[in-house]
């Protein structure tokens, strides 16, 4: 154990800062990244909780480095001089936002919430009293973000820092007392968490937070606190007491992180669902943007929950233990299914139109054709899963109305010993996007996560012709009108299919996009695809377009925007 911290001289010197202005925040962010970079390996070495995966120091450093780069971007912005120079609010909000966007791991995610909690208060004032309030807000908000908080962790250290300076004072005095409180609390963590005591180490995340507060103290006073003594390596006897993860272990096998655009109510439901799926759940953020972290065995289910809550981005999945590799076969052997053996993995996709089904079949998918007015039933989907003759199957229903039937087919297939992942694709263009990133040679969970992310990043639309007069979300339509449906709702009512398609494309691309997918049926007007490709090329220079022909039995036009 390291010795107790030495007392500081609490007299305020003339060169100490009394206000944490924007330049001070900039210096603090730089020193934080530098300190965590310097201590990264040492913190990694004592990482035994919640998972002994040796990456807490690396995750904290990457999170802090992203926060610093975000602050530098504020200062580098055009016109960031003179009257438009960044102020404290600009700098601390950038620091917190940068950390939120790039938060890594359990401790990095909590650090991002600590910075967010501080930013909300420091944006209102940056003296010592505000810093004390900021640290208290940070500690409480970080604890609230963790589903099942444990004592003896970074949360305990954050609370002690806030308690140490709760009476306020000058900025240097508050920074000193916060650092002293955090460092003292860090020394006590082995007695609070059994796994730390067994390993003979302090909490890795807590040690990282002490480094962050040490960087703040140095920024405010100009004097770096005495470095913590090196921590011993975890005792070998503690190996059996840490959480075991992965195949054959007791804990979840994967760490899943993603950014999520979602409303508050949806996030509360997401927390409950993810808490039931795994552990180490941390959800931080607010104002429509969240960073989600959880340890699970079913990575695909964790991502699917995010898709149902909102729009996930930057999905990252980390294995705590290596997954078994596919069984190899000689290059001169026939494929497994041709030899009567089960293939390693297959994709089953429901598709409208013969041409689209043929296209996906060429890409290796087992297809089920959805005919107009004749959606496939659960038995049809189960038969397709069986026909794929694989140990692992990814099921793409490509229709919101087929979700229940697909879920039933998946459960029945699982009962037969087939591992099935149901990706909740709502349109054929989402299924195409998922199939485009399918890689059977990687692990099942990684493949499912990548395919789910690709589908979730694809907005979809459909053009159809109204069969009768009816009321829609865009107004009353008459028989023969062209309906432009975006994400399942009628958004445009037109008379001409080509003009309506242009309007739908413009509305979809207002929200941004990199790739437009057009799926054109035989019933579409001649030249429709070429006209729309030209429209995109002229109006949206950074957007690419790809066209597929659906043949007969599909809606006139399907549109996807990734």
XYZ file of C-alpha atoms in Angstrom:
562
model
C 0.000 0.000 0.000
C 1.202 3.528 -0.642
C 1.648 5.887 2.285
C -0.797 8.613 3.228
C -0.610 11.840 1.229
C 1.515 14.648 2.604
C -0.284 17.806 3.777
C -0.261 20.894 1.563
C 0.540 24.444 2.505
C -2.946 25.957 2.243
C -1.815 29.573 1.915
C -2.814 31.038 -1.455
C 0.177 32.157 -3.492
C 0.149 35.003 -5.955
C 0.711 32.667 -8.934
C -2.247 30.414 -8.111
C -5.437 30.630 -10.150
C -8.597 31.846 -8.444
C -10.830 31.172 -11.459
C -10.871 28.153 -13.766
C -11.036 30.099 -17.029
C -11.026 28.587 -20.526
C -7.226 28.513 -20.770
C -7.082 26.720 -17.420
C -9.592 24.125 -18.639
C -7.456 23.685 -21.740
C -4.352 23.143 -19.601
C -6.234 20.775 -17.292
C -7.446 18.637 -20.210
C -3.904 18.456 -21.605
C -2.393 17.525 -18.231
C -5.107 14.924 -17.648
C -4.383 13.181 -20.944
C -0.646 13.399 -20.259
C -0.979 12.005 -16.730
C -3.206 9.118 -17.753
C -0.920 8.364 -20.681
C 2.017 8.240 -18.291
C 0.191 6.000 -15.793
C -1.688 3.910 -18.329
C 0.420 0.759 -18.007
C 0.519 0.931 -14.198
C -3.265 1.280 -14.000
C -3.781 -1.520 -16.517
C -1.584 -3.761 -14.351
C -3.828 -3.434 -11.256
C -7.140 -3.754 -13.108
C -8.994 -6.618 -11.364
C -12.536 -5.175 -11.098
C -15.167 -5.444 -12.514
C -13.268 -7.612 -15.006
C -9.589 -8.459 -14.834
C -9.000 -7.545 -18.474
C -6.078 -5.163 -17.957
C -7.387 -2.189 -19.928
C -8.703 0.362 -17.401
C -5.679 2.626 -17.794
C -5.853 2.461 -21.570
C -9.589 3.193 -21.577
C -9.207 6.173 -19.244
C -6.367 7.560 -21.346
C -8.296 7.221 -24.620
C -11.336 8.900 -23.044
C -9.242 11.766 -21.657
C -7.364 12.187 -24.927
C -10.675 12.541 -26.787
C -11.784 15.137 -24.229
C -8.582 17.126 -24.753
C -8.886 16.997 -28.542
C -12.435 18.337 -28.245
C -11.189 21.289 -26.170
C -8.434 21.999 -28.668
C -11.019 21.968 -31.461
C -12.918 24.757 -29.693
C -9.784 26.891 -29.546
C -8.895 26.071 -33.158
C -12.338 26.968 -34.505
C -12.414 29.849 -37.031
C -12.865 33.171 -35.262
C -12.011 31.805 -31.802
C -10.135 34.994 -30.846
C -10.941 38.379 -29.397
C -14.565 38.771 -28.381
C -15.319 35.295 -29.718
C -12.597 33.546 -27.720
C -13.824 30.428 -25.880
C -15.002 30.934 -22.313
C -15.130 28.456 -19.452
C -18.557 27.192 -20.490
C -17.363 26.466 -24.049
C -14.259 24.666 -22.816
C -15.815 22.484 -20.109
C -18.744 21.513 -22.298
C -16.367 20.533 -25.089
C -14.280 18.507 -22.649
C -17.350 16.644 -21.394
C -18.799 16.134 -24.880
C -15.520 14.818 -26.275
C -15.293 12.322 -23.426
C -18.903 11.236 -23.965
C -18.389 10.578 -27.680
C -15.234 8.490 -27.230
C -15.706 6.971 -23.743
C -14.057 3.558 -23.474
C -14.751 0.812 -20.982
C -16.493 0.950 -17.636
C -14.188 3.524 -16.022
C -13.931 5.701 -19.138
C -17.713 5.857 -19.367
C -17.953 6.881 -15.705
C -15.220 9.486 -16.215
C -17.225 11.002 -19.051
C -20.223 11.355 -16.736
C -18.067 12.921 -14.027
C -16.874 15.519 -16.532
C -20.429 16.092 -17.726
C -21.607 16.649 -14.155
C -18.804 19.148 -13.545
C -19.426 20.975 -16.820
C -23.020 21.791 -15.961
C -21.953 23.693 -12.831
C -18.675 25.197 -14.056
C -20.495 26.682 -17.055
C -22.300 28.900 -14.521
C -19.192 29.943 -12.576
C -15.599 28.851 -12.188
C -14.418 29.884 -8.720
C -13.731 27.584 -5.778
C -17.311 27.383 -4.577
C -18.498 26.402 -8.044
C -15.759 23.767 -8.295
C -16.911 22.254 -4.990
C -20.495 22.139 -6.263
C -19.300 20.733 -9.579
C -17.499 17.848 -7.891
C -20.574 17.052 -5.785
C -22.814 17.064 -8.861
C -20.304 14.928 -10.745
C -20.132 12.306 -7.989
C -23.912 12.008 -7.632
C -24.594 11.896 -11.382
C -21.914 9.255 -11.953
C -23.331 7.078 -9.180
C -26.829 7.439 -10.649
C -25.526 6.306 -14.053
C -24.295 2.944 -12.702
C -27.007 0.293 -12.393
C -25.475 -1.406 -9.339
C -22.835 0.851 -7.738
C -20.139 -0.780 -5.600
C -18.102 0.792 -2.816
C -14.336 0.699 -3.213
C -14.462 1.897 -6.818
C -14.038 5.111 -8.796
C -17.489 6.128 -7.491
C -16.240 5.988 -3.896
C -13.175 8.045 -4.780
C -15.342 10.644 -6.566
C -17.669 10.911 -3.559
C -14.707 11.380 -1.217
C -13.288 14.141 -3.406
C -16.632 15.961 -3.254
C -16.946 15.477 0.500
C -13.417 16.753 1.084
C -14.204 20.155 -0.411
C -17.921 20.481 0.294
C -17.470 23.688 2.347
C -16.057 25.517 -0.675
C -13.338 28.141 -0.487
C -10.786 29.474 -2.915
C -10.148 27.529 -6.106
C -6.686 26.283 -4.990
C -8.011 25.245 -1.576
C -10.956 23.337 -3.061
C -8.699 21.596 -5.579
C -6.252 20.611 -2.798
C -8.931 19.212 -0.502
C -10.623 17.351 -3.343
C -7.331 15.728 -4.281
C -6.523 14.850 -0.657
C -9.973 13.328 -0.145
C -9.700 11.276 -3.328
C -6.218 10.027 -2.552
C -7.162 9.025 0.993
C -10.251 7.215 -0.294
C -8.161 5.384 -2.880
C -5.948 3.987 -0.108
C -9.034 2.550 1.576
C -10.477 0.757 -1.454
C -8.832 -2.641 -0.791
C -10.740 -2.816 2.498
C -14.052 -2.051 0.794
C -13.993 -4.445 -2.139
C -12.980 -8.056 -1.476
C -11.428 -8.642 -4.881
C -9.075 -5.674 -4.362
C -8.089 -6.887 -0.906
C -7.376 -10.376 -2.214
C -5.215 -8.933 -5.007
C -3.464 -6.441 -2.720
C -4.150 -3.463 -5.011
C -6.186 -0.260 -5.002
C -9.022 0.272 -7.466
C -7.713 0.957 -10.979
C -10.487 3.373 -11.928
C -10.076 5.217 -8.636
C -6.351 5.599 -9.234
C -7.138 7.056 -12.646
C -9.489 9.613 -11.083
C -6.778 10.624 -8.611
C -4.575 11.331 -11.633
C -7.330 13.501 -13.140
C -7.687 15.491 -9.920
C -3.908 15.723 -9.608
C -3.801 17.296 -13.063
C -6.469 19.783 -11.940
C -4.493 20.609 -8.820
C -1.324 21.202 -10.824
C -3.232 23.439 -13.238
C -4.610 25.567 -10.400
C -1.502 25.758 -8.176
C 1.352 25.247 -10.613
C 2.735 22.471 -8.428
C 2.336 18.803 -9.275
C 1.290 16.604 -6.335
C 3.667 13.914 -5.217
C 3.317 10.862 -7.426
C 1.630 7.777 -6.048
C 4.077 4.973 -5.222
C 3.999 2.084 -7.716
C 1.275 -0.436 -6.912
C 2.255 -4.093 -6.644
C 1.044 -6.533 -9.265
C -2.145 -8.381 -8.248
C -1.429 -11.377 -6.045
C -1.628 -14.681 -7.979
C -3.945 -16.099 -5.318
C -6.520 -13.484 -6.274
C -6.937 -14.900 -9.774
C -9.686 -17.232 -8.664
C -11.575 -14.426 -6.924
C -11.916 -12.105 -9.896
C -14.878 -12.302 -12.197
C -14.338 -14.998 -14.813
C -15.638 -14.120 -18.252
C -16.097 -15.728 -21.606
C -16.753 -19.316 -22.655
C -16.638 -21.595 -19.639
C -16.435 -18.674 -17.186
C -18.955 -17.325 -14.727
C -19.321 -13.792 -16.068
C -20.477 -12.322 -19.374
C -18.234 -12.855 -22.373
C -18.473 -9.467 -24.131
C -18.240 -5.781 -23.416
C -20.647 -3.749 -25.567
C -20.488 0.030 -25.954
C -22.355 2.385 -28.249
C -23.522 5.950 -28.580
C -27.289 6.231 -28.647
C -29.639 8.939 -29.839
C -32.805 8.423 -27.800
C -35.407 10.099 -25.616
C -35.209 9.884 -21.820
C -38.207 7.561 -21.504
C -36.764 5.112 -24.025
C -33.429 5.106 -22.180
C -35.113 4.154 -18.905
C -36.684 1.145 -20.609
C -33.329 0.324 -22.218
C -31.607 0.310 -18.825
C -34.089 -2.216 -17.468
C -33.648 -4.474 -20.489
C -29.833 -4.328 -20.472
C -29.716 -4.870 -16.718
C -31.570 -8.140 -17.261
C -29.168 -9.153 -20.039
C -25.871 -8.643 -18.209
C -23.957 -6.609 -15.656
C -21.582 -3.632 -15.259
C -24.283 -1.467 -16.828
C -23.428 2.219 -17.135
C -25.562 4.649 -19.159
C -24.330 8.237 -19.230
C -25.251 11.382 -21.102
C -28.493 13.260 -21.665
C -30.175 15.773 -23.942
C -30.852 13.044 -26.493
C -27.300 11.597 -26.675
C -26.137 8.737 -24.456
C -23.144 6.449 -24.079
C -24.114 2.888 -23.205
C -21.774 0.334 -21.611
C -22.687 -3.206 -20.537
C -21.140 -6.662 -20.140
C -23.264 -9.403 -21.726
C -23.133 -12.874 -23.231
C -25.485 -11.942 -26.083
C -23.891 -8.905 -27.740
C -26.463 -8.915 -30.521
C -29.332 -8.629 -28.039
C -27.639 -5.656 -26.363
C -27.344 -3.847 -29.682
C -30.877 -4.816 -30.688
C -32.124 -3.228 -27.450
C -30.340 -0.027 -28.446
C -31.968 -0.045 -31.872
C -35.397 -0.397 -30.303
C -34.642 2.522 -27.959
C -33.261 4.880 -30.606
C -30.398 5.122 -33.077
C -27.078 3.552 -31.967
C -23.717 4.676 -33.412
C -20.041 3.716 -32.990
C -20.831 0.232 -31.740
C -17.841 -1.522 -30.164
C -17.743 -5.103 -28.945
C -14.788 -6.521 -27.015
C -14.248 -10.191 -26.234
C -13.162 -10.998 -22.704
C -12.089 -14.421 -23.982
C -11.391 -15.676 -27.464
C -14.314 -17.308 -29.218
C -13.767 -20.707 -30.835
C -12.756 -20.472 -34.463
C -14.829 -22.076 -37.226
C -13.936 -25.652 -37.975
C -11.401 -25.657 -40.840
C -11.725 -27.717 -43.992
C -9.350 -28.395 -46.833
C -9.459 -26.155 -49.880
C -10.246 -29.148 -52.117
C -13.208 -30.207 -50.000
C -16.786 -29.438 -50.991
C -18.660 -26.965 -48.777
C -20.073 -28.437 -45.586
C -23.704 -28.322 -46.692
C -22.794 -30.119 -49.937
C -21.214 -32.920 -47.891
C -24.380 -33.251 -45.789
C -22.708 -31.498 -42.851
C -23.991 -28.398 -41.149
C -22.430 -25.181 -42.410
C -20.805 -22.937 -39.838
C -23.147 -19.966 -40.388
C -25.921 -18.868 -42.730
C -28.151 -15.859 -43.335
C -31.885 -16.240 -43.923
C -33.564 -13.197 -45.490
C -37.168 -12.401 -46.421
C -37.252 -10.414 -49.662
C -39.825 -8.992 -52.066
C -39.300 -9.606 -55.761
C -37.576 -12.413 -57.590
C -34.632 -10.278 -58.669
C -33.796 -9.158 -55.147
C -34.109 -12.682 -53.827
C -31.763 -13.888 -56.534
C -29.259 -11.146 -55.754
C -29.136 -12.055 -52.068
C -28.971 -15.753 -52.867
C -25.854 -15.039 -54.940
C -24.403 -13.375 -51.832
C -24.916 -16.627 -49.932
C -28.253 -16.000 -48.223
C -31.096 -18.463 -47.968
C -34.082 -16.455 -49.158
C -37.807 -16.469 -48.522
C -39.840 -14.533 -51.059
C -42.594 -12.283 -49.738
C -45.352 -12.098 -52.312
C -47.868 -9.229 -52.381
C -50.616 -9.957 -49.863
C -48.973 -13.259 -48.876
C -46.433 -12.630 -46.109
C -44.533 -15.755 -45.035
C -45.683 -17.421 -41.824
C -43.564 -18.632 -38.931
C -43.525 -22.143 -40.402
C -42.112 -20.773 -43.678
C -39.324 -18.999 -41.827
C -38.530 -22.048 -39.688
C -38.363 -24.165 -42.842
C -35.876 -21.682 -44.340
C -33.713 -21.808 -41.205
C -33.694 -25.589 -41.418
C -32.965 -25.438 -45.156
C -29.914 -23.266 -44.476
C -28.481 -26.318 -42.621
C -26.121 -24.305 -40.422
C -25.112 -24.321 -36.769
C -25.538 -20.526 -36.601
C -28.192 -18.526 -38.451
C -28.774 -14.778 -38.778
C -32.446 -14.096 -39.545
C -33.446 -10.920 -41.427
C -37.261 -10.489 -41.559
C -36.997 -7.162 -43.464
C -40.552 -6.226 -42.512
C -41.955 -4.815 -39.266
C -45.052 -6.980 -39.596
C -42.921 -10.137 -39.664
C -41.171 -9.523 -36.349
C -43.525 -11.740 -34.329
C -43.419 -14.601 -36.835
C -39.634 -14.329 -37.072
C -39.275 -14.363 -33.274
C -41.412 -17.503 -33.062
C -39.392 -19.223 -35.795
C -36.134 -18.269 -34.042
C -37.298 -19.741 -30.717
C -38.398 -22.976 -32.363
C -35.064 -23.247 -34.183
C -33.149 -22.647 -30.940
C -35.073 -25.510 -29.374
C -33.653 -27.707 -32.155
C -30.101 -26.711 -31.207
C -29.545 -24.008 -33.837
C -28.038 -20.745 -32.638
C -30.233 -18.017 -34.145
C -29.846 -14.244 -33.985
C -32.857 -12.211 -35.086
C -31.840 -8.791 -36.424
C -34.956 -6.563 -36.399
C -34.683 -5.295 -39.975
C -37.798 -3.403 -41.032
C -37.202 -3.127 -44.781
C -35.367 -4.948 -47.556
C -32.800 -2.148 -47.881
C -31.836 -2.675 -44.238
C -31.401 -6.365 -44.949
C -29.183 -5.566 -47.938
C -27.053 -3.273 -45.753
C -26.710 -6.007 -43.146
C -25.828 -8.657 -45.716
C -23.183 -6.357 -47.213
C -21.121 -6.448 -44.003
C -21.711 -10.140 -43.216
C -18.432 -11.983 -42.615
C -18.834 -15.661 -41.673
C -15.185 -15.989 -40.662
C -15.462 -13.701 -37.643
C -17.179 -14.661 -34.375
C -20.951 -14.969 -34.374
C -21.501 -12.071 -31.969
C -19.153 -9.757 -33.853
C -20.900 -10.601 -37.112
C -24.349 -10.000 -35.616
C -23.251 -6.698 -34.101
C -21.791 -5.464 -37.397
C -24.876 -6.507 -39.352
C -27.203 -4.964 -36.756
C -25.263 -1.715 -36.820
C -25.365 -1.549 -40.617
C -29.116 -2.170 -40.639
C -29.741 0.356 -37.884
C -27.767 3.022 -39.717
C -29.985 2.666 -42.795
C -33.105 4.813 -43.046
C -35.676 3.419 -45.445
C -38.534 4.524 -47.674
C -40.956 2.938 -50.100
C -43.065 4.228 -52.973
C -46.441 2.632 -53.528
C -49.646 3.381 -55.401
C -52.818 3.894 -53.357
C -55.546 1.359 -54.107
C -58.384 3.374 -52.573
C -59.194 6.678 -50.930
C -57.928 6.804 -47.350
C -56.676 9.067 -44.603
C -52.888 9.137 -44.086
C -50.421 11.017 -41.909
C -49.788 13.302 -44.922
C -53.485 13.934 -45.650
C -56.208 12.292 -47.713
C -55.091 10.252 -50.701
C -57.147 9.091 -53.655
C -56.977 5.814 -55.539
C -54.064 5.984 -57.951
C -52.052 8.548 -55.923
C -48.363 7.845 -55.396
C -47.495 7.446 -51.707
C -44.001 8.122 -50.397
C -43.603 6.252 -47.095
C -40.584 7.101 -44.913
C -39.881 4.703 -42.039
C -43.367 3.235 -42.559
C -45.363 6.495 -42.423
C -46.837 8.296 -45.442
C -44.765 11.459 -45.798
C -45.553 12.530 -49.374
C -48.648 12.205 -51.590
C -47.978 12.832 -55.278
C -49.293 12.260 -58.742
C -46.084 11.211 -60.489
C -43.843 8.432 -59.194
C -40.584 10.041 -60.339
C -41.405 13.471 -58.866
C -42.572 11.876 -55.619
C -39.387 9.809 -55.434
C -37.265 12.963 -55.785
C -39.192 14.637 -52.975
C -38.786 11.605 -50.717
C -35.054 11.443 -51.442
C -34.605 15.139 -50.617
C -36.406 14.740 -47.304
C -34.319 11.745 -46.345
C -31.022 13.377 -47.316
C -31.791 16.502 -45.289
C -30.688 14.473 -42.266
C -27.420 13.531 -43.994
C -26.225 10.352 -45.642
C -23.308 8.746 -47.418
C -24.930 6.067 -49.582
C -28.329 5.862 -51.299
C -29.621 2.420 -52.247
C -32.358 2.224 -54.901
C -34.274 -1.024 -55.395
C -36.357 -0.713 -58.564
C -39.141 -3.119 -59.564
C -40.239 -3.998 -63.099
C -43.386 -1.932 -62.548
C -41.393 1.309 -62.115
C -41.267 3.855 -64.972
C -38.390 3.316 -67.448
C -35.355 5.394 -66.592
C -36.407 5.982 -62.976
C -33.113 4.757 -61.525
C -31.002 6.860 -63.908
C -33.086 9.964 -63.158
C -32.722 9.531 -59.404
C -28.997 8.774 -59.652
C -28.509 12.034 -61.567
C -30.605 13.930 -58.996
C -28.436 12.661 -56.134
C -25.189 13.273 -58.005
C -26.086 16.893 -58.774
C -27.587 17.838 -55.434
C -25.492 15.842 -52.958
C -21.868 15.719 -54.027
C -20.653 13.504 -51.177
C -23.380 10.861 -51.551
C -22.921 7.686 -53.594
C -25.766 5.745 -55.208
C -26.177 2.034 -55.914
C -29.126 0.484 -57.771
C -30.584 -3.023 -57.639
C -33.418 -4.497 -59.709
C -36.114 -6.274 -57.725
C -37.939 -7.798 -60.671
C -41.611 -8.679 -60.264
C -43.565 -8.810 -57.017
C -41.882 -5.872 -55.269
C -43.047 -2.293 -54.614
C -42.158 0.096 -57.474
C -39.268 1.634 -55.532
C -37.452 1.012 -52.255
C -34.968 3.596 -50.981
C -32.271 3.210 -48.341
C -30.026 5.974 -46.981
C -26.979 5.006 -44.931
